Amino acid sequence: MAHVLAVITSPDGALKKNQRELLTLGRGLGDVSVALIGDDAAATEAATYGAAVTYTAPAAVSALGGSARAAFVAEAVSRSGADVVLLENGVAAKELAASLGVKLNAGVVTDVVSLSTDGAATKSVLAGSYTTVARARTAVAVYTVKAHAVEPSEAPVEGRTEAIDLPESAYGAAARITSREAKPATGRPDLADARIVVAGGRGVDGDFGPVEELADLLGAAVGASRVATDNGWIGHDSQVGQTGVVVSPQLYISAGISGAIQQKAGMQTAQVIVAINTDEDAPVFEIADFGIVGDLFTVLPQASEEIRRRRG
Amino acid sequence: MKIVVLVKHVPDAQFERHLSGPGHTVDRSESILSELDEYALEAALQISEANGGEKGGNTVIALTMGADGASNSIKKSLQIGASEGYHLSDPALAGSDAAATSLALAAAIQRIAQDGPVDLVIGGMASTDGETSLVPAQLAERLGWAYVGHAKSLDVNGATVAASREVDGFAETLEASLPAVVSVTDQINEPRYPNFKGIIAAKRKKTHPLALGDLGLEAASVGAAGSLTVLEDAQERPARTQGTIITDEGDAGIKLVEFLAAEKLI
Ligand SMILES: Cc1cc2nc3c(=O)[nH]c(=O)nc-3n(C[C@H](O)[C@H](O)[C@H](O)COP(=O)(O)OP(=O)(O)OC[C@H]3O[C@@H](n4cnc5c(N)ncnc54)[C@H](O)[C@@H]3O)c2cc1C
């Protein structure tokens, strides 16, 4: 049976949904412990999800780049005897995973959507055009796992914490994080995890109102094309696509977006795609399950109105 | 300053892209210089120019690893403005994963540094084929240099590089001592195109070929043999097909809700 180490970064001491998923996934593979960077309070919740031991990082690690974080995790791997390391799939987690792979001579597989007990990792490549099975051939395997790999469930254990101390020299030549500010919360679901995304592009012409109204009625995240974020109509973190967020929701509603290759790269694995565009030749219609040739400023508000009417 | 830019020859995403052969490797016909590496090249040229350009003793070196066709990506980099190129090519490199790629690139950079120290390595935020973002960070780790990833602005002054980035819901600024490895996003600049002068000038610029033997690397440590991961299976997804397209006749919003209700999405 595998011994799994889940790497969790929690500055505020609470676990996010995908971190609870990591622990739940890990439990399905074997025994789980946690390497925690951030507030030690997260250890209690980690035990609720089955982590018998939580290794806590020296405070200095929080303000350092991936290679220092990897030095801490490598020590936790050696103490726990882990042969599988699970991380989230964000930028910082991938940096950590990359460095860790070199430090431990371990194979790294990113963007994992499911992981079998024998270490076969499923992921999609080339902008969703292939589904592949990859595997690390090394004694320790490192996986960064996308949201929704499993449904999180509790399995409380008596957890304990173990502080790991490292000499300054262990951090090597890591970058220093000199300032860090959380983006203001929108109250909407996280774009990367959302089950529904309503996205707007150049066609919204600066007014995301109709997109946001429909998104809020559907409990959806708001996405955008690069043109919309470049124009400053909405923050860059809302950009969907090759150089933005890659989403795989149950439903993607594209409004006033042409469907350029880099935009499609971020959304074409959505289960259902709806497109609203005034141009009947817009490439987005080639992949839409339901397409409306029409003006988003009349179609979206009418749809919102109809949803409200049906809900009474 | 001596800046090395990592440039990759990748399949053009405008065409259908395929995996083929027993190792499910990427089919590299119809390949181009990765558009995400153009931002890295532009960032390097701007840093060089801000410090007096080539006359001021700055060099921008385009480094690629890849089969023969990859020389086109070096050529384009030289036309855009790089001073010289290095092309690492060896049959044993085929099928390298991120670990094997970073091992070979680290050796190539050490080889380049024999002719004078390298201050900075800049790459794109991801390759548009493998899309792992692992290589620049692994390269930094192998060189023992600091790594700053996904920069949307860069400020290099003598001994340090400062960068800002927006990742994982945070706006961050980072700082690292040189030498360092950096990756940049498409937010950082507007890449320039090769102009006529650049195309002519490129003909006089040198590209240095490198093979494994020049780097003191064993064939078994790179390529499919030296990779730490294997791709066991690859299934092409059926292409998406067009569904129902309607033209708004005043009730398309209602029809949209009917569609969502029928699909049990609301
Ligand atoms: C390296 C690189 C990376 C990139 N990464 C990304 C990325 O991650 N994400 C991304 O989105 N793009 C990305 N792009 C940009 C991409 O190529 C396109 O330029 C962009 O997606 C176009 O955005 P758009 O569809 O909003 O604008 P346009 O292409 O201008 O399309 C706007 C559409 O809106 C329609 N429209 C206008 N008014 C209305 C209305 N009232 N109602 C309905 N429809 C209307 C028009 O018919 C048109 O089809 C990248 C480009 C490069 C070079």
XYZ file of C-alpha atoms and ligand atoms in Angstrom:
631
model
C 0.000 0.000 0.000
C 1.203 3.475 -0.823
C 2.188 6.050 1.715
C 0.901 9.400 0.540
C 2.103 12.858 1.487
C -0.328 15.649 0.581
C 1.212 19.109 0.324
C -1.080 21.816 1.640
C -0.515 25.558 1.654
C -2.938 27.262 3.994
C -2.055 30.792 5.076
C -5.306 31.167 7.054
C -5.509 27.737 8.683
C -8.558 26.508 6.771
C -8.570 23.867 4.053
C -9.984 24.681 0.648
C -12.253 22.216 -1.112
C -9.558 20.919 -3.450
C -7.233 20.374 -0.478
C -9.909 18.227 1.162
C -10.137 16.414 -2.171
C -6.374 15.758 -2.125
C -6.648 14.139 1.304
C -9.665 12.082 0.274
C -7.872 10.946 -2.889
C -4.754 10.114 -0.876
C -6.760 7.985 1.579
C -7.968 5.906 -1.317
C -4.346 5.102 -2.187
C -2.983 4.359 1.282
C -1.932 6.055 4.534
C -1.909 9.840 4.401
C 0.200 12.465 6.050
C 0.410 16.171 5.298
C 3.227 18.618 4.638
C 1.735 21.937 5.734
C 3.005 25.376 4.761
C 1.146 28.119 6.579
C -1.029 28.281 9.666
C -0.737 25.208 11.935
C -4.471 25.357 12.653
C -5.039 23.512 9.380
C -3.604 20.374 11.022
C -6.847 19.798 12.949
C -8.909 19.823 9.788
C -6.318 17.660 8.025
C -6.838 15.002 10.722
C -10.591 15.163 10.107
C -9.811 14.095 6.543
C -7.533 11.270 7.615
C -4.051 12.753 8.029
C -2.377 10.905 10.893
C 0.703 13.148 10.904
C 0.999 16.760 9.800
C 4.532 18.012 9.253
C 4.665 21.762 9.761
C 7.094 23.997 7.907
C 9.503 26.544 9.368
C 7.864 29.996 9.224
C 10.530 31.287 6.801
C 9.348 28.893 4.080
C 6.083 30.815 3.502
C 8.002 33.793 2.115
C 10.253 31.770 -0.187
C 9.883 30.336 -3.665
C 9.330 26.759 -4.798
C 12.797 25.353 -4.231
C 12.793 26.263 -0.502
C 9.294 24.818 -0.181
C 10.522 21.707 -1.935
C 13.403 21.400 0.550
C 10.828 21.242 3.357
C 8.609 18.767 1.521
C 11.616 16.570 0.662
C 12.370 16.343 4.389
C 8.722 15.437 5.089
C 8.897 12.736 2.387
C 11.940 11.234 4.031
C 10.435 11.312 7.556
C 7.103 9.868 6.481
C 8.534 7.350 4.033
C 6.035 8.555 1.424
C 6.211 7.134 -2.086
C 3.422 9.304 -3.499
C 3.275 13.099 -3.189
C 0.035 14.895 -4.069
C -0.195 18.634 -4.693
C -2.768 21.088 -5.984
C -2.536 22.110 -9.625
C -1.872 25.869 -9.296
C 1.229 27.770 -10.393
C 2.920 27.726 -6.970
C 2.172 24.013 -6.483
C 3.651 23.157 -9.881
C 6.805 25.140 -9.067
C 7.142 23.205 -5.838
C 6.486 19.907 -7.620
C 9.111 20.729 -10.268
C 11.843 21.415 -7.706
C 10.823 18.443 -5.602
C 11.087 16.189 -8.653
C 14.718 17.215 -9.117
C 15.572 16.983 -5.404
C 14.134 13.461 -5.095
C 14.834 12.284 -8.633
C 11.081 11.693 -8.860
C 8.843 11.726 -11.918
C 6.288 14.561 -11.918
C 2.891 14.354 -13.623
C 0.859 17.589 -13.757
C -2.835 18.291 -14.466
C -3.960 14.903 -13.190
C -7.733 14.361 -13.319
C -7.772 10.869 -11.834
C -5.277 8.576 -10.195
C -5.548 4.820 -9.781
C -4.180 2.848 -6.841
C -1.401 1.486 -9.042
C -0.174 4.990 -9.934
C -1.696 5.428 -13.393
C -2.550 9.116 -13.814
C -5.106 10.303 -16.341
C -4.720 13.768 -17.851
C -5.655 15.507 -21.056
C -3.068 17.071 -23.366
C -2.855 19.245 -26.488
C -5.688 21.486 -25.328
C -7.976 18.592 -24.541
C -7.575 16.758 -27.836
C -6.096 13.630 -26.197
C -6.753 11.805 -22.957
C -3.566 10.143 -21.766
C -2.384 7.830 -19.040
C 1.002 8.759 -17.571
C 3.048 7.173 -14.842
C 6.163 7.997 -12.850
C 8.822 5.277 -13.081
C 10.599 6.352 -9.921
C 10.572 5.250 -6.266
C 8.705 8.439 -5.351
C 6.001 9.802 -7.663
C 4.798 13.423 -7.642
C 1.350 14.382 -8.955
C -0.364 17.775 -9.216
C -4.093 17.106 -9.191
C -6.893 19.192 -10.665
C -10.067 20.026 -8.770
C -12.938 17.479 -8.715
C -10.729 14.367 -8.923
C -12.873 12.954 -6.085
C -15.753 14.084 -3.872
C -14.247 15.100 -0.492
C -15.374 13.050 2.515
C -14.360 13.042 6.175
C -12.571 10.156 7.914
C -11.368 11.514 11.248
C -8.215 10.139 12.841
C -6.251 11.044 15.925
C -3.753 13.376 14.289
C -0.446 14.650 15.576
C 1.845 17.380 14.326
C 5.570 17.270 13.894
C 7.522 20.478 13.328
C 10.275 20.293 10.754
C 13.173 22.629 11.289
C 15.647 23.302 8.519
C 18.989 25.092 8.509
C 19.058 28.286 6.415
C 21.434 26.557 3.971
C 18.745 24.022 3.018
C 16.775 26.723 1.189
C 19.414 27.176 -1.490
C 18.996 30.031 -3.951
C 15.224 30.439 -3.591
C 13.415 33.608 -4.698
C 11.959 35.745 -1.899
C 8.302 36.745 -1.948
C 8.512 40.430 -0.998
C 4.787 41.163 -1.041
C 1.656 39.124 -1.335
C -1.924 40.285 -1.534
C -5.017 38.122 -1.882
C -7.364 39.239 -4.631
C -10.656 40.522 -3.202
C -13.205 37.708 -2.927
C -16.030 37.980 -5.466
C -18.482 35.773 -3.591
C -18.719 33.693 -6.790
C -17.283 30.192 -7.167
C -13.648 29.809 -8.116
C -13.283 29.860 -11.900
C -11.051 26.761 -12.050
C -13.495 24.634 -10.003
C -16.842 26.057 -11.097
C -19.525 23.712 -12.446
C -20.930 26.518 -14.592
C -19.014 29.379 -16.234
C -20.570 32.364 -17.986
C -17.921 34.176 -20.015
C -17.860 37.465 -21.892
C -15.537 38.810 -24.571
C -15.058 41.882 -26.723
C -18.777 41.783 -27.470
C -19.658 42.978 -23.946
C -17.982 46.266 -24.886
C -16.985 47.104 -21.321
C -20.266 46.071 -19.670
C -20.130 42.723 -17.861
C -23.530 43.427 -16.239
C -25.635 40.943 -18.279
C -22.923 38.257 -17.939
C -22.712 38.712 -14.164
C -26.486 38.770 -13.743
C -26.890 35.396 -15.467
C -23.843 33.974 -13.665
C -25.290 34.885 -10.271
C -28.663 33.329 -11.097
C -26.899 30.102 -12.095
C -24.400 30.137 -9.226
C -21.706 30.337 -11.891
C -18.208 31.771 -12.113
C -17.570 34.654 -14.509
C -14.981 34.110 -17.212
C -13.589 36.341 -19.951
C -11.594 36.357 -23.148
C -8.180 37.956 -23.290
C -9.539 40.959 -25.148
C -11.882 41.672 -22.215
C -9.114 41.347 -19.623
C -6.581 43.292 -21.727
C -9.104 46.126 -21.931
C -9.351 46.128 -18.139
C -13.095 45.405 -18.167
C -12.446 42.552 -15.728
C -9.405 41.209 -13.830
C -6.833 39.027 -15.549
C -7.660 36.139 -13.191
C -10.989 35.806 -15.041
C -9.268 35.042 -18.359
C -10.116 31.628 -19.758
C -7.735 30.062 -22.245
C -4.243 28.993 -23.100
C -2.622 31.714 -21.006
C -5.464 32.071 -18.541
C -7.445 29.535 -16.563
C -8.299 26.194 -18.146
C -11.850 25.259 -17.169
C -13.763 22.026 -17.580
C -17.242 22.864 -16.314
C -20.536 21.067 -16.917
C -21.745 24.176 -18.738
C -19.826 26.991 -20.452
C -21.802 29.944 -21.759
C -19.743 32.044 -24.174
C -21.129 35.516 -24.908
C -19.554 37.913 -27.391
C -16.455 35.743 -27.795
C -15.260 34.744 -31.269
C -13.694 31.430 -30.236
C -10.060 31.947 -31.208
C -7.824 28.903 -30.850
C -6.291 30.180 -27.582
C -9.737 30.748 -26.063
C -10.986 27.319 -27.182
C -7.901 25.752 -25.601
C -9.250 26.803 -22.219
C -12.858 25.660 -22.498
C -13.380 22.993 -25.117
C -13.520 20.152 -22.584
C -16.667 21.681 -21.060
C -19.469 19.128 -21.142
C -21.968 21.500 -22.717
C -21.096 24.677 -24.606
C -23.585 27.456 -25.313
C -22.536 30.370 -27.526
C -24.173 33.723 -28.170
C -22.614 35.789 -30.935
C -23.893 38.303 -33.500
C -21.642 36.803 -36.184
C -23.016 33.533 -37.565
C -19.517 32.649 -38.844
C -17.836 32.950 -35.439
C -15.638 29.846 -34.923
C -17.153 29.258 -31.482
C -20.305 27.953 -33.219
C -18.277 25.020 -34.620
C -18.044 23.536 -31.133
C -21.248 24.850 -29.550
C -23.957 22.395 -28.480
C -26.430 25.253 -28.576
C -25.643 28.410 -30.490
C -27.595 31.625 -30.758
C -26.893 34.104 -33.507
C -27.951 37.196 -31.640
C -27.059 40.169 -29.493
C -25.918 39.232 -25.999
C -27.481 42.454 -24.638
C -30.956 41.162 -25.497
C -30.426 37.379 -25.181
C -28.740 37.261 -21.754
C -31.185 39.579 -19.915
C -34.126 37.690 -21.451
C -32.656 34.395 -20.256
C -32.126 35.817 -16.756
C -35.694 37.101 -16.732
C -37.019 33.690 -17.826
C -35.062 31.906 -15.088
C -36.498 34.276 -12.468
C -40.003 33.760 -13.878
C -39.684 29.966 -13.731
C -38.418 30.108 -10.167
C -41.403 32.272 -9.259
C 24.711 40.862 -19.269
C 24.413 37.502 -20.893
C 20.832 36.309 -21.203
C 19.829 32.887 -22.505
C 16.290 32.552 -23.872
C 14.747 29.087 -24.056
C 12.947 28.719 -27.375
C 10.963 25.649 -28.309
C 9.879 24.423 -31.702
C 6.272 23.304 -31.207
C 3.419 22.094 -33.394
C 1.372 25.019 -34.681
C -1.882 25.031 -32.709
C -3.733 26.422 -35.741
C -3.592 22.890 -37.168
C -4.720 19.619 -35.648
C -2.025 18.269 -33.364
C -1.248 14.589 -32.941
C 0.552 12.125 -30.733
C 2.112 9.225 -32.597
C 4.381 6.215 -32.337
C 4.888 3.759 -29.499
C 5.969 6.486 -27.038
C 2.979 8.696 -27.983
C 5.309 11.577 -28.783
C 4.133 14.827 -30.329
C 4.135 14.900 -34.114
C 6.399 17.845 -35.002
C 5.602 18.450 -38.651
C 4.090 21.954 -39.099
C 6.015 23.322 -36.140
C 6.851 26.921 -35.264
C 8.634 28.923 -32.580
C 6.284 28.667 -29.578
C 4.351 31.920 -29.408
C 4.752 31.938 -25.629
C 8.552 32.021 -26.062
C 8.271 35.204 -28.132
C 7.395 37.022 -24.902
C 10.545 35.632 -23.280
C 12.676 36.745 -26.217
C 11.119 40.223 -26.171
C 11.729 40.506 -22.408
C 15.397 39.568 -22.921
C 15.839 42.073 -25.754
C 14.271 44.839 -23.654
C 16.584 44.110 -20.712
C 19.575 44.086 -23.044
C 18.521 47.342 -24.729
C 17.900 49.053 -21.384
C 21.533 48.271 -20.543
C 23.066 49.543 -23.778
C 22.358 46.612 -26.090
C 25.110 44.611 -27.793
C 27.418 47.647 -27.794
C 27.033 47.767 -24.033
C 28.342 44.214 -23.812
C 24.971 42.463 -23.638
C 24.195 39.266 -25.478
C 20.887 37.511 -25.947
C 21.354 33.848 -26.802
C 18.530 31.695 -28.173
C 18.856 28.096 -26.981
C 16.734 25.292 -28.321
C 16.699 21.551 -27.886
C 15.029 19.596 -30.662
C 15.468 17.757 -33.927
C 16.666 19.406 -37.162
C 13.514 21.441 -37.779
C 14.049 23.297 -34.495
C 16.783 25.311 -36.239
C 13.877 27.310 -37.715
C 13.008 28.551 -34.245
C 16.619 29.649 -33.708
C 16.583 31.356 -37.102
C 13.421 33.258 -36.260
C 14.857 34.270 -32.867
C 17.959 35.648 -34.607
C 15.762 37.555 -37.060
C 13.792 39.040 -34.177
C 16.997 40.208 -32.527
C 18.896 37.503 -30.595
C 22.693 37.803 -31.030
C 23.482 34.116 -31.441
C 21.929 30.689 -31.188
C 22.691 27.273 -29.712
C 20.926 24.239 -31.104
C 21.107 21.106 -28.971
C 20.200 18.165 -31.146
C 20.837 14.468 -30.703
C 18.771 11.414 -31.596
C 19.123 10.225 -27.980
C 17.114 13.246 -26.794
C 13.885 12.099 -28.460
C 11.021 11.502 -26.039
C 12.541 13.487 -23.146
C 10.119 14.422 -20.366
C 10.544 17.591 -18.258
C 13.193 15.971 -16.045
C 15.333 14.806 -18.973
C 14.800 18.079 -20.858
C 15.881 20.179 -17.895
C 18.914 17.950 -17.392
C 20.038 18.468 -20.990
C 19.290 22.207 -20.948
C 21.206 22.646 -17.684
C 24.241 21.004 -19.279
C 23.872 23.212 -22.360
C 23.746 26.352 -20.215
C 26.834 25.257 -18.297
C 28.531 24.757 -21.653
C 27.482 28.262 -22.795
C 28.708 29.684 -19.473
C 32.221 28.339 -20.175
C 32.633 31.246 -22.598
C 31.525 33.792 -19.994
C 29.010 33.641 -17.134
C 25.289 33.577 -17.865
C 23.293 36.060 -15.734
C 19.743 35.196 -16.601
C 17.749 32.462 -18.326
C 14.270 33.425 -19.534
C 11.578 31.052 -20.767
C 7.884 31.224 -21.616
C 5.243 30.383 -18.986
C 4.660 26.962 -20.556
C 5.352 25.146 -23.773
C 2.245 25.073 -25.908
C 2.654 21.337 -26.514
C 3.619 19.766 -23.181
C 2.023 22.547 -21.121
C 3.532 21.418 -17.818
C 5.458 24.617 -16.840
C 7.955 22.289 -15.155
C 11.075 22.813 -17.267
C 12.195 26.327 -16.185
C 11.790 25.514 -12.467
C 13.604 22.198 -12.864
C 16.375 23.904 -14.794
C 16.822 26.432 -11.964
C 16.940 23.606 -9.443
C 19.606 21.762 -11.429
C 21.716 24.890 -11.851
C 21.277 25.795 -8.173
C 19.860 29.184 -9.199
C 16.772 30.995 -7.946
C 13.551 30.648 -9.922
C 10.844 33.231 -10.553
C 7.880 31.893 -12.541
C 4.985 33.496 -14.428
C 6.333 37.052 -14.250
C 4.137 39.779 -15.751
C 6.828 42.396 -15.190
C 10.586 42.159 -14.717
C 13.077 44.621 -13.342
C 16.725 43.652 -13.569
C 19.328 45.738 -11.812
C 22.899 44.492 -11.665
C 22.703 41.770 -9.068
C 18.987 41.119 -8.655
C 15.797 40.527 -10.573
C 12.423 41.677 -9.236
C 9.152 40.498 -10.721
C 5.448 40.855 -10.187
C 2.947 38.165 -10.943
C -0.711 37.255 -10.466
C -1.144 33.601 -9.628
C -3.516 31.389 -7.648
C -5.633 34.362 -6.554
C -2.697 36.401 -5.228
C -0.800 39.414 -6.554
C 2.830 38.882 -5.586
C 6.185 40.516 -5.997
C 9.307 38.362 -5.912
C 12.988 39.069 -5.792
C 15.977 36.883 -6.548
C 19.724 37.233 -6.808
C 21.351 36.653 -10.196
C 22.035 34.311 -11.804
C 18.405 33.251 -11.956
C 15.872 31.513 -14.170
C 12.662 33.369 -14.971
C 9.508 32.479 -16.883
C 7.206 35.175 -18.255
C 3.525 35.306 -19.225
C 1.921 36.953 -22.241
C 1.041 39.912 -20.006
C 4.610 41.144 -19.886
C 5.038 42.814 -23.298
C 4.097 42.956 -26.980
C 6.623 40.855 -28.902
C 8.188 42.554 -31.922
C 8.167 41.008 -35.405
C 11.279 40.370 -37.453
C 11.786 43.337 -39.817
C 13.758 43.440 -43.067
C 16.908 44.684 -41.343
C 16.631 41.906 -38.789
C 16.185 39.251 -41.467
C 19.299 40.433 -43.288
C 21.312 40.772 -40.064
C 20.359 37.245 -38.996
C 22.220 35.778 -41.980
C 25.514 36.871 -40.409
C 24.724 35.560 -36.942
C 26.116 32.265 -35.652
C 24.261 29.181 -34.555
C 26.383 26.741 -32.567
C 25.397 23.085 -32.837
C 25.565 21.059 -29.634
C 25.339 17.277 -29.280
C 25.307 15.143 -26.150
C 29.027 14.483 -26.476
C 29.752 18.224 -26.200
C 27.909 18.284 -22.890
C 29.400 15.182 -21.311
C 25.964 13.591 -20.988
C 25.248 9.891 -21.341
C 22.526 8.921 -23.816
C 20.844 6.865 -21.078
C 20.305 9.930 -18.883
C 18.104 11.727 -21.440
C 15.399 10.953 -23.973
C 12.848 8.237 -23.308
C 15.537 6.210 -21.478
C 16.336 8.983 -18.999
C 12.773 10.218 -18.520
C 11.232 9.755 -15.098
C 7.690 9.503 -16.460
C 6.152 7.408 -19.227
C 3.078 7.996 -21.332
C 1.410 4.596 -21.423
C -1.676 5.365 -23.386
C -3.178 8.152 -25.456
C -6.710 8.272 -26.808
C -7.793 10.944 -29.220
C -10.997 12.601 -28.114
C -13.688 12.685 -30.706
C -13.755 16.204 -32.137
C -16.647 18.311 -30.905
C -19.444 18.597 -33.376
C -21.742 21.488 -33.975
C -25.071 21.300 -32.196
C -28.211 23.324 -32.785
C -27.720 26.876 -33.998
C -30.669 29.255 -33.949
C -31.060 32.889 -34.957
C -32.647 35.163 -32.403
C -36.194 36.060 -33.367
C -36.934 37.857 -30.146
C -37.239 34.748 -27.965
C -33.709 33.271 -28.003
C -33.222 33.964 -24.277
C -36.292 31.850 -23.511
C -35.124 29.111 -25.909
C -31.759 29.160 -24.144
C -33.435 28.501 -20.789
C -35.543 25.738 -22.358
C -32.323 24.130 -23.648
C -30.667 24.372 -20.226
C -33.760 22.913 -18.544
C -33.912 20.026 -21.052
C -30.234 19.287 -20.377
C -30.954 19.416 -16.622
C -28.425 22.204 -16.201
C -30.792 24.443 -14.241
C 0.039 33.917 -27.055
C -1.421 34.207 -27.009
C -2.158 33.736 -25.934
C -3.534 34.002 -25.855
N -4.238 33.526 -24.790
C -5.568 33.737 -24.751
C -6.353 33.214 -23.679
O -5.851 32.588 -22.756
N -7.679 33.462 -23.692
C -8.291 34.165 -24.692
O -9.513 34.361 -24.642
N -7.581 34.651 -25.703
C -6.240 34.477 -25.743
N -5.546 35.008 -26.777
C -6.237 35.940 -27.696
C -7.054 35.250 -28.762
O -6.225 34.974 -29.866
C -8.201 36.187 -29.234
O -7.656 37.415 -29.627
C -9.236 36.468 -28.159
O -9.668 35.270 -27.565
C -10.420 37.179 -28.792
O -11.292 37.610 -27.780
P -12.822 37.897 -28.132
O -13.391 36.667 -28.691
O -13.435 38.483 -26.909
O -12.714 39.061 -29.192
P -13.017 39.028 -30.758
O -12.215 37.983 -31.432
O -12.905 40.425 -31.205
O -14.490 38.544 -30.818
C -15.556 39.257 -30.307
C -16.815 38.557 -30.766
O -17.931 39.166 -30.176
C -18.993 39.221 -31.128
N -19.878 40.308 -30.694
C -19.681 41.633 -30.734
N -20.708 42.292 -30.207
C -21.604 41.375 -29.802
C -22.884 41.424 -29.145
N -23.445 42.582 -28.786
N -23.523 40.269 -28.890
C -22.961 39.066 -29.231
N -21.769 38.976 -29.850
C -21.090 40.100 -30.122
C -18.321 39.426 -32.447
O -19.121 38.932 -33.503
C -17.037 38.601 -32.271
O -17.195 37.264 -32.738
C -4.172 34.749 -26.871
C -3.417 35.207 -27.965
C -2.074 34.935 -28.045
C -1.299 35.421 -29.237
